[in-house]
Amino acid sequence: MENFIVNGGIFNIEAGSLLQGTGTVTVNPGAALGFWSVTAANVTRPIVLNGGTLGDPTNTGAAQAINSPVSVTGALRPNFTAVSGNQTNLAGVISESAFTGGGFDKRGAGLLAFSNVANSFSAPITVRAGTLRGIFGTALPAGGVSPGAPLTTTDTPLGTNQNITLAGGTLSLLVNMANDNTQQVWRNPLNITVDQAPGGMAFDRLSNTAQVDKMLQINSLTIAPASAANQYAIGQNQFTFTQGSTHRLEIPSLTINNDTLLNLGDFHVSGTITSAGKNSIVHSGGNTIQFLSTSAMEHNALFNVG
């Protein structure tokens, strides 16, 4: 099959179908290339995403993986979508070529994963619905226990831009660390902004069975202010952290622009809290919140409601 172009509607590749060979599939604005219960080895043909939609738009009946490399191009933001709670895993390299669209959007209420450790795109990601999962396939080494330096990784499943916006969705991170209860710290220098709607993160082991009590250290968490840019939304003042296997979240820099709810997880605030309006923090969900720094903390009050 030669190159072909999807200009409108949904072109769906379903279980048992093959999308292979050296030609390309180009997905233009207003069109979607979807997959339903496919096998990774069956889908390898290169995909050019030019402002269209890619992923699971039709509610896949089973977890699936797509091995095709994806090159994002053009002047419009592409949509990466998943409707089903069954994971759709984009396992091929995701890159950019002459892309000026400003960012990628994850849409749909389902679970979409980026898993290639060599993804090279530099566009920031906005998670607008459902869950975007970053699978860090290279296991982290021993070490990383305080007061030693945190562990790091060279895997880039979420691309090379560290800025991720949660606008109604959840960012999930999976990685294997020591398969025990060693209290390791993994530094993933993400700058997380919650904007337009409540957002969340999740952190767990990838395939280990005894990995517990690990810490994810991001770079910063910002609760965006109401502004003309977000239609003066205030719903972004809620952030939920879901911790698998008693893993925890460390926040070295927290900026709040509204009274803010930190929900569910164990939160370790290890640096500055910036709040020009001297807003308050509410912690709920039955776990702990700790303040581990002598840096400035500008919030007004903390309400721990269990």
Coordinates of C-alpha atoms in Angstrom, one line a residue:
M1 CA 0.0 0.0 0.0
E2 CA 1.2 3.5 -0.9
N3 CA 1.0 6.6 1.3
F4 CA -2.6 7.5 2.2
I5 CA -4.3 10.5 3.9
V6 CA -7.2 10.6 6.3
N7 CA -9.0 13.9 5.7
G8 CA -12.2 13.4 7.6
G9 CA -14.2 11.1 9.8
I10 CA -12.5 8.1 11.7
F11 CA -10.3 5.6 10.0
N12 CA -10.3 2.7 12.4
I13 CA -7.8 -0.2 12.5
E14 CA -9.5 -3.2 14.3
A15 CA -8.4 -6.5 15.8
G16 CA -6.7 -8.7 13.3
S17 CA -6.0 -5.9 10.8
L18 CA -2.5 -5.1 9.5
L19 CA -1.1 -1.6 9.1
Q20 CA 2.4 -2.2 8.1
G21 CA 4.9 -1.3 5.3
T22 CA 7.0 1.7 4.6
G23 CA 4.3 4.1 3.3
T24 CA 2.9 6.8 5.7
V25 CA -0.5 7.5 7.0
T26 CA -1.2 11.2 7.3
V27 CA -4.0 12.4 9.7
N28 CA -5.2 15.9 8.8
P29 CA -7.3 18.4 10.9
G30 CA -10.8 17.1 11.5
A31 CA -9.8 13.5 10.9
A32 CA -9.0 10.6 13.3
L33 CA -6.9 7.5 13.1
G34 CA -8.2 5.0 15.6
F35 CA -7.3 1.6 16.9
W36 CA -9.5 -1.1 18.4
S37 CA -8.0 -4.1 20.2
V38 CA -5.0 -4.3 17.9
T39 CA -1.7 -6.1 18.4
A40 CA 1.5 -4.1 18.5
A41 CA 3.3 -6.1 15.8
N42 CA 0.4 -5.6 13.4
V43 CA 0.6 -1.8 13.5
T44 CA 4.0 -0.5 12.4
R45 CA 3.5 1.8 9.5
P46 CA 4.8 5.4 10.1
I47 CA 2.1 7.9 11.1
V48 CA 2.2 11.7 10.3
L49 CA -0.1 13.6 12.7
N50 CA -1.0 16.9 11.1
G51 CA -3.5 18.5 13.5
G52 CA -5.8 15.4 13.6
T53 CA -6.6 12.9 16.3
L54 CA -4.8 9.7 17.1
G55 CA -5.5 6.8 19.5
D56 CA -8.7 5.2 20.8
P57 CA -11.7 7.2 19.7
T58 CA -14.1 4.2 19.6
N59 CA -13.7 2.6 23.0
T60 CA -11.4 -0.3 22.5
G61 CA -12.5 -3.6 24.0
A62 CA -9.1 -4.7 25.2
A63 CA -5.7 -3.2 26.1
Q64 CA -3.7 -2.5 23.0
A65 CA -0.3 -1.3 21.8
I66 CA 0.7 0.5 18.6
N67 CA 4.3 0.2 17.4
S68 CA 4.1 2.8 14.6
P69 CA 6.4 5.8 14.9
V70 CA 4.5 9.1 15.0
S71 CA 5.8 12.3 13.5
V72 CA 3.8 15.4 14.6
T73 CA 3.7 18.3 12.1
G74 CA 1.8 21.4 11.1
A75 CA 0.5 24.5 12.8
L76 CA -2.4 23.0 14.8
R77 CA -2.4 21.2 18.1
P78 CA -3.0 17.4 17.6
N79 CA -5.3 15.4 19.8
F80 CA -4.1 12.2 21.4
T81 CA -7.3 10.4 22.6
A82 CA -8.5 7.4 24.6
V83 CA -12.1 6.7 25.4
S84 CA -11.7 3.2 27.0
G85 CA -10.3 2.4 30.4
N86 CA -8.4 -0.4 28.6
Q87 CA -4.9 1.1 28.0
T88 CA -4.0 2.2 24.5
N89 CA -0.2 2.3 24.4
L90 CA 1.6 4.4 21.8
A91 CA 4.9 2.4 21.9
G92 CA 6.6 3.9 18.8
V93 CA 8.8 6.9 18.9
I94 CA 6.9 10.2 18.9
S95 CA 8.8 13.0 17.3
E96 CA 8.2 16.5 15.7
S97 CA 8.9 17.8 12.2
A98 CA 8.2 21.4 11.4
F99 CA 5.6 21.5 14.2
T100 CA 4.4 25.0 15.3
G101 CA 1.1 24.1 17.0
G102 CA 2.3 25.0 20.5
G103 CA 1.5 21.7 22.3
F104 CA -0.2 18.3 22.4
D105 CA -3.7 17.7 23.9
K106 CA -4.7 14.4 25.6
R107 CA -8.5 14.1 25.3
G108 CA -11.1 11.4 26.1
A109 CA -12.1 9.9 29.4
G110 CA -9.9 6.8 28.9
L111 CA -6.3 5.6 29.5
L112 CA -3.6 6.5 27.0
A113 CA 0.1 5.7 27.5
F114 CA 3.3 7.0 26.0
S115 CA 6.0 4.4 26.5
N116 CA 8.9 4.9 24.2
V117 CA 11.9 5.8 26.2
A118 CA 13.3 7.8 23.3
N119 CA 10.4 10.1 22.5
S120 CA 12.0 13.3 21.2
F121 CA 9.1 15.8 20.9
S122 CA 9.6 19.0 22.7
A123 CA 6.0 20.3 22.8
P124 CA 4.3 20.8 26.2
I125 CA 1.4 18.5 27.0
T126 CA -2.1 19.4 28.3
V127 CA -4.1 16.6 29.8
R128 CA -7.7 17.7 29.3
A129 CA -9.5 14.5 30.3
G130 CA -8.9 10.9 31.4
T131 CA -5.4 9.7 32.1
L132 CA -2.1 10.1 30.2
R133 CA 0.4 7.6 31.5
G134 CA 4.1 8.0 31.1
I135 CA 5.8 4.5 31.2
F136 CA 9.5 4.8 32.2
G137 CA 10.7 1.4 31.0
T138 CA 14.3 1.6 32.2
A139 CA 14.5 0.4 35.9
L140 CA 16.2 2.9 38.2
P141 CA 19.4 1.7 40.0
A142 CA 20.1 1.4 43.7
G143 CA 20.7 4.5 45.8
G144 CA 18.6 7.6 46.0
V145 CA 18.0 7.4 49.7
S146 CA 18.2 10.7 51.6
P147 CA 20.6 12.4 52.4
G148 CA 22.0 11.0 49.1
A149 CA 21.1 12.5 45.8
P150 CA 17.7 11.4 44.3
L151 CA 17.7 9.0 41.4
T152 CA 17.2 10.3 37.8
T153 CA 16.4 8.8 34.4
T154 CA 17.2 9.5 30.8
D155 CA 13.9 8.0 29.6
T156 CA 11.7 10.6 27.8
P157 CA 8.3 9.0 27.2
L158 CA 6.7 12.3 27.9
G159 CA 9.0 14.2 25.6
T160 CA 11.8 16.6 26.5
N161 CA 9.6 19.5 27.7
Q162 CA 9.1 19.4 31.4
N163 CA 5.9 21.5 31.4
I164 CA 2.7 19.6 31.8
T165 CA -0.8 21.2 32.3
L166 CA -3.6 19.3 34.0
A167 CA -6.9 20.8 32.7
G168 CA -9.4 18.2 33.9
G169 CA -7.2 15.1 33.6
T170 CA -4.6 12.9 35.4
L171 CA -0.9 12.3 34.7
S172 CA 0.2 8.8 35.7
L173 CA 3.9 7.8 36.0
L174 CA 5.1 4.2 36.2
V175 CA 8.7 3.1 36.9
N176 CA 10.5 0.2 38.6
M177 CA 12.7 1.2 41.5
A178 CA 14.2 -1.1 44.1
N179 CA 11.9 -4.1 44.6
D180 CA 11.7 -3.6 48.4
N181 CA 10.7 -0.9 50.9
T182 CA 13.9 1.1 50.6
Q183 CA 12.8 4.7 50.8
Q184 CA 14.3 5.9 47.5
V185 CA 13.6 9.2 45.9
W186 CA 13.1 9.6 42.1
R187 CA 13.5 13.2 40.8
N188 CA 11.5 13.8 37.7
P189 CA 11.8 17.5 37.1
L190 CA 8.3 18.2 35.9
N191 CA 6.6 21.6 36.2
I192 CA 3.0 20.8 36.8
T193 CA 0.3 23.4 36.4
V194 CA -3.4 22.8 37.3
D195 CA -5.6 25.0 35.1
Q196 CA -9.3 25.3 34.1
A197 CA -10.5 22.3 36.0
P198 CA -9.4 19.9 38.8
G199 CA -6.4 17.8 38.0
G200 CA -4.3 14.9 39.4
M201 CA -1.3 12.7 39.3
A202 CA -0.7 9.0 40.0
F203 CA 2.6 7.2 40.8
D204 CA 3.2 3.5 41.0
R205 CA 5.6 0.7 40.2
L206 CA 5.7 -0.6 36.6
S207 CA 6.0 -4.4 37.0
N208 CA 7.7 -5.0 40.4
T209 CA 5.7 -6.9 43.0
A210 CA 7.4 -5.8 46.2
Q211 CA 8.3 -2.2 45.4
V212 CA 6.8 0.1 48.2
D213 CA 7.5 3.3 50.0
K214 CA 9.1 5.3 47.2
M215 CA 9.0 9.1 46.7
L216 CA 8.4 11.0 43.5
Q217 CA 10.0 14.4 43.5
I218 CA 8.7 16.8 40.9
N219 CA 10.1 20.3 40.2
S220 CA 7.0 22.4 41.0
L221 CA 3.3 22.5 41.3
T222 CA 1.3 25.6 40.4
I223 CA -2.4 26.2 40.9
A224 CA -3.2 28.7 38.1
P225 CA -5.0 31.9 38.9
A226 CA -8.4 32.8 37.4
S227 CA -7.7 35.0 34.3
A228 CA -9.1 35.9 30.9
A229 CA -6.9 33.2 29.4
N230 CA -8.9 30.5 31.3
Q231 CA -12.3 32.3 31.2
Y232 CA -11.8 33.1 34.9
A233 CA -12.0 29.5 36.0
I234 CA -11.6 28.7 39.6
G235 CA -12.2 24.9 39.5
Q236 CA -8.4 24.3 39.1
N237 CA -7.9 24.7 42.9
Q238 CA -8.2 20.9 43.4
F239 CA -5.2 18.5 43.0
T240 CA -5.5 14.8 43.7
F241 CA -2.5 12.5 44.1
T242 CA -3.2 8.8 43.8
Q243 CA -0.3 6.8 45.3
G244 CA 0.0 3.1 44.5
S245 CA 2.1 0.9 46.8
T246 CA 2.4 3.6 49.5
H247 CA 4.4 5.8 47.1
R248 CA 4.5 9.6 48.0
L249 CA 4.8 13.0 46.3
E250 CA 7.5 15.6 47.1
I251 CA 6.8 19.2 46.0
P252 CA 9.9 21.5 46.2
S253 CA 8.0 24.5 45.0
L254 CA 4.3 25.1 45.4
T255 CA 2.4 28.1 44.1
I256 CA -1.3 28.6 44.9
N257 CA -3.5 31.4 43.5
N258 CA -6.7 30.3 45.1
D259 CA -7.7 28.5 48.3
T260 CA -6.5 25.0 47.3
L261 CA -7.4 21.4 48.0
L262 CA -4.6 18.8 48.1
N263 CA -6.5 15.5 48.1
L264 CA -5.9 11.9 48.9
G265 CA -2.1 11.4 48.8
D266 CA 0.9 11.8 51.1
F267 CA 2.3 15.2 50.3
H268 CA 5.8 16.4 51.3
V269 CA 6.2 20.1 50.7
S270 CA 10.0 20.5 50.9
G271 CA 10.4 24.1 49.7
T272 CA 8.8 27.5 49.2
I273 CA 5.0 28.0 49.2
T274 CA 4.2 31.1 47.1
S275 CA 0.7 32.7 47.5
A276 CA 0.3 36.4 46.7
G277 CA -3.2 36.4 48.0
K278 CA -2.2 34.5 51.2
N279 CA -4.6 31.7 50.3
S280 CA -5.3 28.6 52.5
I281 CA -4.6 24.9 51.9
V282 CA -7.0 22.2 52.7
H283 CA -5.7 18.6 52.9
S284 CA -8.1 15.7 52.8
G285 CA -8.1 12.0 52.0
G286 CA -6.8 10.4 55.1
N287 CA -3.0 10.5 54.4
T288 CA -0.4 12.9 55.6
I289 CA 0.9 16.4 54.6
Q290 CA 4.4 17.5 55.8
F291 CA 6.2 20.7 55.5
L292 CA 9.9 20.0 55.5
S293 CA 11.6 23.4 54.8
T294 CA 12.5 26.6 56.5
S295 CA 11.8 28.5 53.3
A296 CA 9.1 31.1 53.0
M297 CA 5.6 29.7 53.2
E298 CA 3.1 32.4 52.3
H299 CA -0.2 30.5 52.6
N300 CA -2.6 31.7 55.2
A301 CA -3.8 28.6 57.0
L302 CA -3.8 24.8 56.7
F303 CA -7.0 22.8 57.3
N304 CA -6.3 19.1 57.6
V305 CA -9.7 17.4 57.3
G306 CA -8.6 13.8 57.3

